[in-house]
């Protein structure tokens, strides 16, 4: 299976990149930043992952714009993943729903989603060294590995 991952980590902690690296290792996938090279890789892939940190309740704009710029997915398998400072709200304004909907609207077949907390040093949190100081944790990385193994099977 030819897998590719399109991801962007904005914070200096690279939280989402840590998750991307684990998933990529399990899938034997290449990692690309959103852009023309990534678009070529997506076109050639059987399975595509899209991931970023959550900024202002959503995936990073560059990733959302990249998805919007893609041609129709034509049933290609896709998954998404994210890290965030706080848990995803249980009902309203769920961080990851927009990405799932955008991928489905493009014609991808969404086969899974992964989320965990990430070190968050935004604004005042930075004054106390951040929240979720050790996230993603070793357990989060194990969960990401299990998620990827499930995708591969
Ligand atoms: C400007 C800014 C906005 C953020 N907005 C949110 C948010 O709306 N919800 C949340 O849970 N975390 C939020 N965070 C925390 C990030 O989602 C978290 O640190 C994430 O793990 C960063 O991922 P990255 O290292 O891959 O960029 C925000 C962080 C920053 C700096």
mmCIF file of C-alpha atoms and ligand atoms in Angstrom:
data_model
loop_
_atom_site.group_PDB
_atom_site.id
_atom_site.type_symbol
_atom_site.label_atom_id
_atom_site.label_comp_id
_atom_site.label_asym_id
_atom_site.label_seq_id
_atom_site.Cartn_x
_atom_site.Cartn_y
_atom_site.Cartn_z
ATOM 1 C CA UNK A 1 0.000 0.000 0.000
ATOM 2 C CA UNK A 2 1.367 3.394 -0.993
ATOM 3 C CA UNK A 3 0.732 5.754 1.942
ATOM 4 C CA UNK A 4 1.518 9.411 2.327
ATOM 5 C CA UNK A 5 1.074 11.885 5.153
ATOM 6 C CA UNK A 6 0.504 15.606 4.791
ATOM 7 C CA UNK A 7 1.193 17.403 8.033
ATOM 8 C CA UNK A 8 2.286 20.661 9.561
ATOM 9 C CA UNK A 9 3.456 21.382 13.085
ATOM 10 C CA UNK A 10 3.529 25.058 13.930
ATOM 11 C CA UNK A 11 4.598 25.110 17.572
ATOM 12 C CA UNK A 12 8.293 24.772 18.477
ATOM 13 C CA UNK A 13 7.403 21.539 20.287
ATOM 14 C CA UNK A 14 6.454 19.732 17.058
ATOM 15 C CA UNK A 15 3.682 17.848 18.851
ATOM 16 C CA UNK A 16 1.793 16.706 15.786
ATOM 17 C CA UNK A 17 5.001 15.885 13.957
ATOM 18 C CA UNK A 18 5.806 13.371 16.713
ATOM 19 C CA UNK A 19 2.509 11.620 15.982
ATOM 20 C CA UNK A 20 3.103 11.848 12.232
ATOM 21 C CA UNK A 21 6.529 10.242 12.609
ATOM 22 C CA UNK A 22 5.116 7.245 14.498
ATOM 23 C CA UNK A 23 2.306 6.710 11.999
ATOM 24 C CA UNK A 24 4.662 7.153 9.039
ATOM 25 C CA UNK A 25 7.073 4.560 10.425
ATOM 26 C CA UNK A 26 4.296 2.020 10.854
ATOM 27 C CA UNK A 27 2.826 2.638 7.406
ATOM 28 C CA UNK A 28 6.121 3.137 5.594
ATOM 29 C CA UNK A 29 4.703 6.498 4.513
ATOM 30 C CA UNK A 30 6.474 9.619 3.358
ATOM 31 C CA UNK A 31 5.718 12.889 5.139
ATOM 32 C CA UNK A 32 5.067 16.105 3.232
ATOM 33 C CA UNK A 33 4.195 19.654 4.220
ATOM 34 C CA UNK A 34 1.106 21.037 2.476
ATOM 35 C CA UNK A 35 2.166 22.200 -0.997
ATOM 36 C CA UNK A 36 2.738 21.091 -4.590
ATOM 37 C CA UNK A 37 4.967 18.115 -3.677
ATOM 38 C CA UNK A 38 2.321 16.880 -1.283
ATOM 39 C CA UNK A 39 -0.351 17.177 -3.975
ATOM 40 C CA UNK A 40 1.710 14.956 -6.274
ATOM 41 C CA UNK A 41 2.213 12.438 -3.457
ATOM 42 C CA UNK A 42 -1.499 12.409 -2.626
ATOM 43 C CA UNK A 43 -2.353 11.703 -6.260
ATOM 44 C CA UNK A 44 -0.072 8.645 -6.233
ATOM 45 C CA UNK A 45 -1.132 7.283 -2.823
ATOM 46 C CA UNK A 46 -3.706 4.652 -1.857
ATOM 47 C CA UNK A 47 -3.978 5.957 1.728
ATOM 48 C CA UNK A 48 -3.472 9.575 2.794
ATOM 49 C CA UNK A 49 -3.177 11.041 6.303
ATOM 50 C CA UNK A 50 -3.773 14.700 7.130
ATOM 51 C CA UNK A 51 -2.637 16.133 10.457
ATOM 52 C CA UNK A 52 -1.869 19.312 12.375
ATOM 53 C CA UNK A 53 -2.178 20.940 15.745
ATOM 54 C CA UNK A 54 -5.486 22.558 16.600
ATOM 55 C CA UNK A 55 -5.411 26.344 16.290
ATOM 56 C CA UNK A 56 -8.464 28.365 17.229
ATOM 57 C CA UNK A 57 -10.648 25.262 17.381
ATOM 58 C CA UNK A 58 -9.640 23.896 13.980
ATOM 59 C CA UNK A 59 -6.879 22.282 11.964
ATOM 60 C CA UNK A 60 -4.254 24.708 10.678
ATOM 61 C CA UNK A 61 -5.442 26.880 7.868
ATOM 62 C CA UNK A 62 -2.611 25.772 5.545
ATOM 63 C CA UNK A 63 -3.784 22.155 5.852
ATOM 64 C CA UNK A 64 -7.452 23.048 5.363
ATOM 65 C CA UNK A 65 -6.589 25.116 2.300
ATOM 66 C CA UNK A 66 -4.484 22.273 0.969
ATOM 67 C CA UNK A 67 -7.407 19.843 1.280
ATOM 68 C CA UNK A 68 -9.688 22.366 -0.408
ATOM 69 C CA UNK A 69 -7.214 22.675 -3.305
ATOM 70 C CA UNK A 70 -7.078 18.931 -4.022
ATOM 71 C CA UNK A 71 -8.926 17.345 -6.905
ATOM 72 C CA UNK A 72 -11.726 14.904 -6.033
ATOM 73 C CA UNK A 73 -10.515 12.007 -3.877
ATOM 74 C CA UNK A 74 -12.560 9.466 -5.846
ATOM 75 C CA UNK A 75 -12.975 7.079 -2.942
ATOM 76 C CA UNK A 76 -9.312 7.096 -1.897
ATOM 77 C CA UNK A 77 -8.826 6.106 1.751
ATOM 78 C CA UNK A 78 -7.922 8.938 4.114
ATOM 79 C CA UNK A 79 -7.413 9.524 7.824
ATOM 80 C CA UNK A 80 -6.755 12.556 9.966
ATOM 81 C CA UNK A 81 -4.922 13.248 13.203
ATOM 82 C CA UNK A 82 -4.427 16.194 15.518
ATOM 83 C CA UNK A 83 -2.914 17.313 18.803
ATOM 84 C CA UNK A 84 -4.432 20.031 20.951
ATOM 85 C CA UNK A 85 -3.944 21.718 24.270
ATOM 86 C CA UNK A 86 -7.397 20.811 25.507
ATOM 87 C CA UNK A 87 -9.715 17.868 24.959
ATOM 88 C CA UNK A 88 -12.039 18.043 22.013
ATOM 89 C CA UNK A 89 -15.441 19.359 23.168
ATOM 90 C CA UNK A 90 -17.867 16.412 23.347
ATOM 91 C CA UNK A 91 -20.583 17.921 21.188
ATOM 92 C CA UNK A 92 -20.376 21.441 19.804
ATOM 93 C CA UNK A 93 -17.405 22.895 17.939
ATOM 94 C CA UNK A 94 -15.658 19.545 17.808
ATOM 95 C CA UNK A 95 -12.133 20.219 16.568
ATOM 96 C CA UNK A 96 -11.878 17.385 14.112
ATOM 97 C CA UNK A 97 -15.344 17.219 12.563
ATOM 98 C CA UNK A 98 -14.605 19.933 10.013
ATOM 99 C CA UNK A 99 -11.665 17.998 8.570
ATOM 100 C CA UNK A 100 -13.683 14.794 8.345
ATOM 101 C CA UNK A 101 -16.453 16.667 6.529
ATOM 102 C CA UNK A 102 -13.989 18.412 4.190
ATOM 103 C CA UNK A 103 -12.360 15.093 3.275
ATOM 104 C CA UNK A 104 -15.709 13.406 2.706
ATOM 105 C CA UNK A 105 -16.888 16.359 0.629
ATOM 106 C CA UNK A 106 -13.797 15.856 -1.538
ATOM 107 C CA UNK A 107 -14.760 12.232 -2.096
ATOM 108 C CA UNK A 108 -12.241 10.595 0.226
ATOM 109 C CA UNK A 109 -13.321 7.557 2.232
ATOM 110 C CA UNK A 110 -12.400 8.479 5.805
ATOM 111 C CA UNK A 111 -11.124 5.351 7.551
ATOM 112 C CA UNK A 112 -10.080 6.804 10.912
ATOM 113 C CA UNK A 113 -9.097 9.720 13.086
ATOM 114 C CA UNK A 114 -6.582 10.091 15.911
ATOM 115 C CA UNK A 115 -6.278 12.771 18.548
ATOM 116 C CA UNK A 116 -4.179 13.350 21.641
ATOM 117 C CA UNK A 117 -3.138 16.269 23.797
ATOM 118 C CA UNK A 118 0.024 18.257 23.044
ATOM 119 C CA UNK A 119 2.197 20.585 25.082
ATOM 120 C CA UNK A 120 0.504 23.968 24.897
ATOM 121 C CA UNK A 121 2.505 27.094 25.683
ATOM 122 C CA UNK A 122 0.055 29.556 24.168
ATOM 123 C CA UNK A 123 0.023 33.001 25.855
ATOM 124 C CA UNK A 124 -0.283 32.787 29.625
ATOM 125 C CA UNK A 125 0.250 29.011 29.628
ATOM 126 C CA UNK A 126 3.836 29.727 28.581
ATOM 127 C CA UNK A 127 4.413 31.583 31.869
ATOM 128 C CA UNK A 128 3.946 28.332 33.784
ATOM 129 C CA UNK A 129 5.887 26.189 31.306
ATOM 130 C CA UNK A 130 2.760 25.186 29.435
ATOM 131 C CA UNK A 131 -0.014 22.668 29.987
ATOM 132 C CA UNK A 132 0.356 18.944 29.188
ATOM 133 C CA UNK A 133 4.076 19.321 29.756
ATOM 134 C CA UNK A 134 4.969 15.820 28.617
ATOM 135 C CA UNK A 135 2.443 15.411 25.824
ATOM 136 C CA UNK A 136 2.329 13.639 23.517
ATOM 137 C CA UNK A 137 3.202 11.067 26.181
ATOM 138 C CA UNK A 138 4.799 7.678 25.598
ATOM 139 C CA UNK A 139 1.315 6.246 25.936
ATOM 140 C CA UNK A 140 0.025 8.635 23.246
ATOM 141 C CA UNK A 141 2.801 7.488 20.913
ATOM 142 C CA UNK A 142 1.868 3.861 21.597
ATOM 143 C CA UNK A 143 -1.770 4.692 20.812
ATOM 144 C CA UNK A 144 -0.696 6.355 17.563
ATOM 145 C CA UNK A 145 1.281 3.250 16.672
ATOM 146 C CA UNK A 146 -1.744 1.041 17.361
ATOM 147 C CA UNK A 147 -3.902 3.380 15.277
ATOM 148 C CA UNK A 148 -1.471 3.060 12.355
ATOM 149 C CA UNK A 149 -1.330 -0.718 12.712
ATOM 150 C CA UNK A 150 -5.120 -0.797 12.558
ATOM 151 C CA UNK A 151 -5.005 1.325 9.382
ATOM 152 C CA UNK A 152 -2.432 -0.974 7.844
ATOM 153 C CA UNK A 153 -4.569 -4.031 8.516
HETATM 154 C C1 LIG B 1 -2.302 30.491 18.852
HETATM 155 C C2 LIG B 1 -2.692 29.140 19.409
HETATM 156 C C3 LIG B 1 -4.018 28.723 19.354
HETATM 157 C C4 LIG B 1 -4.391 27.472 19.888
HETATM 158 N N1 LIG B 1 -5.713 27.098 19.857
HETATM 159 C C5 LIG B 1 -6.089 25.959 20.483
HETATM 160 C C6 LIG B 1 -7.478 25.588 20.559
HETATM 161 O O1 LIG B 1 -8.373 26.262 20.039
HETATM 162 N N2 LIG B 1 -7.807 24.449 21.243
HETATM 163 C C7 LIG B 1 -6.846 23.655 21.844
HETATM 164 O O2 LIG B 1 -7.196 22.661 22.478
HETATM 165 N N3 LIG B 1 -5.508 23.964 21.749
HETATM 166 C C8 LIG B 1 -5.119 25.090 21.090
HETATM 167 N N4 LIG B 1 -3.790 25.412 21.004
HETATM 168 C C9 LIG B 1 -2.761 24.430 21.473
HETATM 169 C C10 LIG B 1 -2.234 23.552 20.319
HETATM 170 O O3 LIG B 1 -3.305 22.880 19.679
HETATM 171 C C11 LIG B 1 -1.259 22.470 20.849
HETATM 172 O O4 LIG B 1 -0.163 23.052 21.496
HETATM 173 C C12 LIG B 1 -0.821 21.557 19.704
HETATM 174 O O5 LIG B 1 -0.289 20.355 20.249
HETATM 175 C C13 LIG B 1 0.226 22.214 18.813
HETATM 176 O O6 LIG B 1 0.580 21.307 17.793
HETATM 177 P P1 LIG B 1 1.927 21.490 16.917
HETATM 178 O O7 LIG B 1 3.109 21.429 17.884
HETATM 179 O O8 LIG B 1 1.931 20.327 16.001
HETATM 180 O O9 LIG B 1 1.815 22.800 16.208
HETATM 181 C C14 LIG B 1 -3.402 26.624 20.463
HETATM 182 C C15 LIG B 1 -2.047 27.048 20.485
HETATM 183 C C16 LIG B 1 -1.700 28.291 19.970
HETATM 184 C C17 LIG B 1 -0.235 28.711 20.027
#
